[in-house]
Short mmCIF file of C-alpha atoms in Angstrom, two decimals:
data_model
loop_
_atom_site.label_atom_id
_atom_site.label_comp_id
_atom_site.label_asym_id
_atom_site.label_seq_id
_atom_site.Cartn_x
_atom_site.Cartn_y
_atom_site.Cartn_z
CA MET I 381 96.40 111.84 189.89
CA ASN I 382 96.51 110.02 186.66
CA ASN I 383 93.12 108.54 187.17
CA GLY I 384 91.68 111.94 187.81
CA ASN I 385 93.17 113.27 184.61
CA ARG I 386 91.70 110.41 182.62
CA ARG I 387 88.25 111.11 184.01
CA ARG I 388 88.52 114.78 183.14
CA ASN I 389 89.74 113.98 179.59
CA HIS I 390 86.92 111.52 178.95
CA LYS I 391 84.41 114.14 179.95
CA ARG I 392 85.96 116.77 177.55
CA TYR I 393 85.73 114.58 174.42
CA ARG I 394 82.24 113.16 174.93
CA ILE I 395 80.18 113.35 171.69
CA ARG I 396 77.09 115.62 171.92
CA TYR I 397 74.43 113.72 170.01
CA ASP I 398 71.81 116.24 170.87
CA ARG I 399 73.67 118.89 168.89
CA ILE I 400 74.11 116.62 165.89
CA ILE I 401 70.42 115.86 165.89
CA ALA I 402 69.64 119.58 166.04
CA VAL I 403 71.91 120.26 163.06
CA VAL I 404 70.33 117.44 161.07
CA LEU I 405 66.89 118.78 161.85
CA VAL I 406 67.93 122.22 160.63
CA LEU I 407 69.30 120.73 157.43
CA VAL I 408 66.09 118.76 156.89
CA VAL I 409 64.03 121.90 157.37
CA LEU I 410 66.25 123.77 154.93
CA ILE I 411 65.92 120.98 152.35
CA VAL I 412 62.15 120.98 152.73
CA ILE I 413 62.01 124.75 152.34
CA ILE I 414 64.28 124.68 149.25
CA THR I 415 62.26 121.86 147.70
CA SER I 416 59.02 123.70 148.32
CA CYS I 417 60.38 126.86 146.77
CA THR I 418 61.63 124.97 143.73
CA LYS I 419 58.26 123.31 143.15
CA SER I 420 56.46 126.61 143.62
CA CYS I 421 58.70 128.36 141.13
CA SER I 422 58.26 125.51 138.67
CA LYS I 423 54.49 125.80 138.94
CA LYS I 424 54.64 129.56 138.39
CA ASP I 425 56.86 129.18 135.33
CA SER I 426 54.58 126.46 134.01
CA GLY I 427 51.58 128.70 134.57
CA LYS I 428 53.28 131.51 132.67
CA ASP I 429 54.06 129.22 129.71
CA ASN I 430 50.52 127.93 129.58
CA SER I 431 49.12 131.45 129.77
CA SER I 432 51.44 132.58 126.97
CA SER I 433 50.47 129.58 124.85
CA GLN I 434 46.79 130.18 125.43
CA SER I 435 47.19 133.89 124.61
CA SER I 436 49.04 133.05 121.36
CA ASP I 437 46.38 130.53 120.38
CA SER I 438 43.67 133.10 121.06
CA VAL I 439 45.39 135.64 118.77
CA VAL I 440 45.71 133.03 116.00
CA ASP I 441 42.03 132.10 116.38
CA GLU I 442 41.04 135.76 116.30
CA LEU I 443 43.06 136.47 113.16
CA THR I 444 41.72 133.35 111.48
CA THR I 445 38.15 134.31 112.33
CA SER I 446 38.75 137.86 111.15
CA ALA I 447 40.26 136.65 107.87
CA SER I 448 37.37 134.27 107.30
CA ALA I 449 34.84 137.02 107.95
CA ASP I 450 36.58 139.50 105.61
CA SER I 451 35.28 138.94 102.10
CA ASN I 452 38.27 140.85 100.66
CA VAL I 453 40.77 138.28 101.97
CA SER I 454 41.31 135.48 99.47
CA SER I 455 42.12 131.94 100.53
CA PRO I 456 44.69 129.91 98.53
CA ASP I 457 41.82 128.14 96.77
CA THR I 458 40.01 131.38 95.87
CA PRO I 459 41.85 133.60 93.36
CA ALA I 460 41.66 137.32 94.03
CA PRO I 461 39.26 139.20 91.72
CA THR I 462 40.77 140.86 88.67
CA GLN I 463 41.42 144.54 89.32
CA PRO I 464 41.42 147.23 86.64
CA VAL I 465 44.92 148.19 85.52
CA PRO I 466 45.91 151.72 86.59
CA SER I 467 46.01 153.88 83.49
CA GLY I 468 49.57 155.03 84.08
CA THR I 469 51.05 151.53 84.25
CA VAL I 470 50.26 150.24 80.75
CA GLU I 471 53.30 148.77 79.01
CA PHE I 472 53.56 148.93 75.24
CA THR I 473 54.97 147.02 72.35
CA THR I 474 54.31 147.56 68.62
CA GLN I 475 52.19 145.90 65.98
CA SER I 476 52.82 146.22 62.27
CA VAL I 477 49.67 147.43 60.48
CA ASP I 478 49.40 147.80 56.72
CA ARG I 479 48.44 151.17 55.28
CA ALA I 480 45.31 149.68 53.66
CA GLN I 481 43.86 149.02 57.13
CA VAL I 482 43.29 152.75 57.54
CA SER I 483 40.00 152.18 55.69
CA ASN I 484 38.77 149.28 57.88
CA GLY I 485 37.15 149.20 61.31
CA ASP I 486 34.26 150.40 63.42
CA LEU I 487 35.54 153.99 63.56
CA ILE I 488 36.02 154.69 59.87
CA LEU I 489 34.54 158.02 58.82
CA VAL I 490 32.59 157.97 55.57
CA ASN I 491 31.13 161.09 53.97
CA SER I 492 31.53 163.22 50.84
CA LEU I 493 35.15 163.99 51.77
CA TYR I 494 36.20 160.45 52.67
CA PRO I 495 34.62 157.78 50.41
CA TYR I 496 34.31 154.17 51.51
CA LYS I 497 36.93 151.80 50.04
CA PHE I 498 34.78 148.60 49.92
CA GLN I 499 37.47 146.29 51.24
CA PRO I 500 35.98 142.79 51.62
CA GLU I 501 37.63 142.06 54.97
CA ASP I 502 36.05 145.11 56.62
CA ILE I 503 32.56 143.68 57.12
CA SER I 504 30.73 140.37 57.43
CA LEU I 505 27.31 140.88 55.86
CA ALA I 506 24.23 139.08 57.16
CA THR I 507 20.54 139.59 56.45
CA LEU I 508 18.69 141.16 59.34
CA TYR I 509 15.48 139.21 58.69
CA ASP I 510 17.22 135.88 59.29
CA ASN I 511 19.24 136.98 62.32
CA ARG I 512 17.12 139.42 64.32
CA ASN I 513 15.36 138.51 67.55
CA ASP I 514 11.63 138.86 68.31
CA TYR I 515 11.80 142.35 69.82
CA TYR I 516 11.63 144.38 66.60
CA GLY I 517 10.74 144.01 62.95
CA VAL I 518 12.42 144.51 59.59
CA SER I 519 10.90 145.95 56.46
CA ASP I 520 11.97 143.09 54.16
CA ASN I 521 14.27 140.11 53.89
CA VAL I 522 16.96 142.04 52.00
CA VAL I 523 18.12 144.57 54.61
CA SER I 524 21.64 143.61 55.68
CA LEU I 525 24.14 144.70 58.34
CA ASP I 526 27.46 143.51 59.68
CA SER I 527 26.87 140.41 61.80
CA ARG I 528 28.40 141.98 64.91
CA VAL I 529 26.15 145.01 64.55
CA ILE I 530 23.10 142.75 64.38
CA ALA I 531 24.13 141.10 67.64
CA GLN I 532 24.39 144.48 69.35
CA LEU I 533 21.11 145.68 67.87
CA ASN I 534 19.40 142.53 69.15
CA ALA I 535 20.77 143.17 72.64
CA LEU I 536 19.59 146.78 72.59
CA MET I 537 16.09 145.90 71.45
CA GLN I 538 15.73 143.07 73.95
CA ALA I 539 16.72 145.39 76.79
CA ALA I 540 14.34 148.07 75.52
CA SER I 541 11.43 145.63 75.49
CA SER I 542 11.71 145.12 79.24
CA VAL I 543 11.09 148.78 80.02
CA SER I 544 9.07 150.10 77.08
CA ALA I 545 6.67 149.03 74.39
CA ASN I 546 8.92 148.89 71.32
CA ALA I 547 7.16 146.08 69.50
CA ASN I 548 6.16 148.39 66.63
CA ILE I 549 9.73 149.39 65.71
CA SER I 550 11.17 148.09 62.45
CA VAL I 551 14.48 148.58 60.68
CA PHE I 552 14.00 149.59 57.06
CA GLY I 553 17.44 150.66 55.92
CA GLY I 554 20.91 149.15 56.10
CA TYR I 555 23.85 148.28 53.86
CA ARG I 556 23.96 149.77 50.38
CA THR I 557 26.16 148.68 47.50
CA LEU I 558 27.97 151.22 45.35
CA GLU I 559 25.45 150.65 42.56
CA GLU I 560 22.45 151.13 44.83
CA GLN I 561 23.75 154.40 46.17
CA THR I 562 24.64 155.64 42.72
CA ASP I 563 21.05 154.95 41.61
CA LYS I 564 19.68 156.84 44.61
CA PHE I 565 21.90 159.82 43.84
CA ASN I 566 20.97 159.84 40.16
CA SER I 567 17.26 159.63 40.98
CA GLY I 568 17.51 162.49 43.45
CA THR I 569 16.49 160.44 46.51
CA SER I 570 19.92 160.92 48.12
CA LYS I 571 22.36 163.79 48.07
CA PHE I 572 25.36 161.47 48.49
CA GLN I 573 27.14 160.10 45.48
CA GLY I 574 27.99 156.44 45.30
CA GLY I 575 30.76 155.59 47.77
CA CYS I 576 30.17 158.66 49.92
CA THR I 577 27.50 157.44 52.33
CA ASP I 578 27.76 155.86 55.76
CA TYR I 579 25.38 153.05 54.74
CA HIS I 580 28.23 151.41 52.83
CA THR I 581 29.86 150.51 56.17
CA ALA I 582 27.04 148.03 57.09
CA ARG I 583 27.13 149.68 60.52
CA THR I 584 24.38 152.23 59.81
CA PHE I 585 20.60 151.68 59.70
CA ASP I 586 17.28 153.50 59.82
CA MET I 587 14.35 152.80 62.15
CA GLY I 588 10.65 153.44 61.78
CA ILE I 589 7.56 152.98 63.91
CA PHE I 590 4.80 150.92 62.35
CA PRO I 591 1.78 150.72 64.68
CA PRO I 592 -0.92 148.38 63.31
CA GLY I 593 -3.61 150.26 61.39
CA GLU I 594 -2.06 153.67 62.06
CA GLY I 595 0.35 154.12 59.18
CA SER I 596 4.06 154.54 59.85
CA TYR I 597 6.58 157.23 60.63
CA TYR I 598 10.30 157.69 61.25
CA TYR I 599 11.58 156.78 64.69
CA GLN I 600 11.56 159.61 67.21
CA PRO I 601 12.77 159.35 70.82
CA LYS I 602 9.40 160.08 72.39
CA ASP I 603 7.14 158.41 74.93
CA ASN I 604 7.75 154.66 75.18
CA TYR I 605 10.39 154.79 72.47
CA ALA I 606 12.69 157.33 74.19
CA TRP I 607 14.56 154.64 76.10
CA ILE I 608 16.21 153.35 72.93
CA ASP I 609 17.87 156.66 72.13
CA GLU I 610 18.77 157.31 75.76
CA ASN I 611 20.56 153.99 76.10
CA ALA I 612 21.80 153.16 72.60
CA ALA I 613 25.33 154.29 73.50
CA ASN I 614 25.59 151.51 76.11
CA TYR I 615 25.36 149.06 73.20
CA GLY I 616 27.77 150.94 70.91
CA PHE I 617 25.33 153.04 68.83
CA ILE I 618 25.30 156.77 68.12
CA LEU I 619 22.88 159.04 66.30
CA ARG I 620 24.71 159.49 63.02
CA PHE I 621 23.25 162.89 62.09
CA PRO I 622 22.50 164.74 65.35
CA GLU I 623 20.86 168.12 65.69
CA GLY I 624 23.08 171.15 65.01
CA LYS I 625 25.86 169.24 63.22
CA ASP I 626 24.67 169.65 59.64
CA THR I 627 27.72 171.55 58.44
CA LEU I 628 30.00 168.83 59.78
CA THR I 629 28.11 165.72 58.68
CA GLY I 630 26.89 167.08 55.36
CA GLU I 631 23.36 165.86 56.12
CA SER I 632 20.32 167.38 57.81
CA ALA I 633 19.63 166.22 61.36
CA ARG I 634 17.76 162.91 61.68
CA THR I 635 16.29 161.14 64.68
CA TYR I 636 16.15 157.71 63.04
CA THR I 637 19.61 156.95 61.60
CA TYR I 638 22.03 155.14 63.91
CA ARG I 639 25.62 154.04 63.48
CA TYR I 640 27.62 151.41 65.37
CA VAL I 641 31.03 152.61 66.61
CA GLY I 642 31.59 150.52 69.77
CA VAL I 643 30.72 151.04 73.43
CA PRO I 644 33.41 153.39 74.79
CA HIS I 645 33.30 155.67 71.76
CA ALA I 646 29.51 155.84 71.67
CA VAL I 647 29.38 156.67 75.39
CA TYR I 648 31.91 159.48 75.01
CA ILE I 649 30.16 160.88 71.92
CA LYS I 650 26.81 160.85 73.75
CA GLN I 651 28.20 162.45 76.89
CA ASN I 652 29.90 165.25 74.98
CA ASN I 653 27.21 165.88 72.34
CA LEU I 654 29.53 165.17 69.41
CA CYS I 655 29.01 163.88 65.91
CA LEU I 656 31.32 161.22 64.51
CA GLU I 657 33.32 163.81 62.54
CA GLU I 658 34.07 165.73 65.74
CA TYR I 659 35.03 162.63 67.66
CA ILE I 660 37.50 161.49 65.01
CA GLU I 661 39.25 164.87 65.20
CA THR I 662 39.20 164.81 69.01
CA VAL I 663 40.89 161.41 69.22
CA LYS I 664 43.70 162.59 66.95
CA THR I 665 44.93 164.85 69.77
CA TYR I 666 45.67 161.84 72.04
CA THR I 667 48.68 159.49 72.02
CA ASN I 668 49.50 156.25 73.81
CA THR I 669 51.53 158.20 76.38
CA SER I 670 48.69 160.68 76.88
CA PRO I 671 45.48 158.81 76.01
CA LEU I 672 41.84 159.75 76.20
CA GLN I 673 40.34 158.16 79.33
CA ILE I 674 36.76 156.87 78.97
CA THR I 675 34.56 155.25 81.60
CA ALA I 676 31.55 153.31 80.30
CA GLY I 677 29.47 151.86 83.10
CA THR I 678 31.97 149.99 85.28
CA ALA I 679 34.56 149.55 82.51
CA GLN I 680 37.53 151.81 81.84
CA TYR I 681 39.22 152.43 78.51
CA GLN I 682 42.10 154.29 76.96
CA VAL I 683 41.78 155.61 73.41
CA TYR I 684 44.52 157.14 71.32
CA TYR I 685 45.61 157.81 67.76
CA ALA I 686 48.59 156.66 65.69
CA SER I 687 49.40 158.31 62.37
CA ALA I 688 49.83 155.93 59.44
CA ASN I 689 52.87 155.97 57.20
CA GLY I 690 52.32 157.22 53.67
CA GLU I 691 52.85 153.71 52.31
CA GLY I 692 53.75 150.26 53.57
CA ALA I 693 53.27 149.26 57.18
CA THR I 694 53.15 151.34 60.35
CA GLU I 695 54.48 150.20 63.72
CA VAL I 696 51.50 151.00 65.93
CA PRO I 697 52.06 151.18 69.71
CA VAL I 698 49.78 148.67 71.47
CA PRO I 699 49.58 147.39 75.06
CA SER I 700 51.64 144.27 75.68
CA GLN I 701 49.31 142.63 78.22
CA LEU I 702 45.83 144.13 77.79
CA PRO I 703 42.98 143.58 75.28
CA TYR I 704 42.82 146.16 72.51
CA THR I 705 41.35 146.85 69.10
CA ILE I 706 42.71 148.82 66.17
CA SER I 707 40.42 150.67 63.77
CA GLY I 708 41.31 152.86 60.86
CA ASN I 709 39.70 156.30 60.64
CA ASN I 710 39.48 156.22 56.81
CA ILE I 711 41.59 159.37 56.70
CA ASP I 712 45.18 159.13 57.85
CA GLY I 713 45.70 156.79 60.77
CA PHE I 714 44.56 154.33 63.39
CA ILE I 715 42.49 154.57 66.57
CA ILE I 716 43.53 152.15 69.31
CA THR I 717 41.08 151.21 72.06
CA VAL I 718 42.52 149.60 75.21
CA SER I 719 40.40 147.91 77.85
CA LEU I 720 41.85 148.57 81.31
CA SER I 721 39.20 146.30 82.83
CA GLY I 722 40.46 143.21 81.03
CA GLU I 723 37.45 142.71 78.76
CA ALA I 724 37.54 143.00 75.00
CA PRO I 725 36.72 146.59 73.93
CA ALA I 726 34.45 145.38 71.13
CA ALA I 727 31.98 143.76 73.54
CA ALA I 728 28.85 145.61 74.56
CA ASP I 729 28.86 146.77 78.15
CA THR I 730 25.28 145.65 78.75
CA SER I 731 25.94 145.48 82.50
CA ALA I 732 26.41 149.25 82.67
CA ALA I 733 23.77 151.20 84.48
CA GLN I 734 21.74 153.01 81.87
CA THR I 735 21.27 156.05 84.07
CA ASP I 736 25.04 156.63 84.19
CA ILE I 737 24.96 158.43 80.85
CA PRO I 738 24.11 162.13 81.13
CA GLN I 739 21.53 163.26 78.63
#
């Protein structure tokens, strides 16, 4: 009985190795499956990262290529080009200008109503014969003009020579002293008394045409010589006594007397068919807060007027960060010229397209 029970108990508690092996095999399979899944997921994540990195690099390369191809994008080593200043953003300060300066500058008006004051600092005289270029002649070695005017005249004549035959043009009139003009008036060769003519400014001159063996005659804007009159404004010159302005200028119309006033002013006068007297009055209606806007070629300017005090100095409004010039009008105030393009207003705009000026 007891032996039989022992045999039955031994059989009940016998270890089943086959089942253990089966369990182990299942666990091994599970481990293999989990490991495989983990590696697969890792590869997928790695693939996503690489794809993202490659995509980002491609975008950077594309932007870099685009920036390099765009000529308007400036690199750190290439400063951006200077842009014209918008006319409404000009900031102003003031400059103290003495009352005597009313009678100095390129825009002074001289006629029988407003005599020239002969202030030494107004002009820098130079003989034309010694300072002209080879593109025109001069009647003698005495004719004189302001040195800046000669430079502009030289530029005009050189440009004219490239498109027309102007070799026969000569300048025969220029600066006149008070005594010379008084003599002309007394002899009846001029209707202007001493002090009352534009020639005193050294900015006015006469031109003639002197073809060899054919005599001579006053300059007229005809044939090969028309280009000079059509484009003189681009170099700062106006016809001083234009047709139909006799009652304003006090002189009969002439085709051969020119006056230097500066590029923006000459362009505006030409475009609007004005004489200098009319332009001076026009400018007086503009202020620094509401200036006259002038475009000359590719350059932009603002022009305005400031009334002078009766005596002493006047605080004239001027731009704080832009080039400008101040000229008296020889009457009652100052004309301020501001260059919005960043170039000095007194310089000739020789780069302007000549055809831009309506005739």
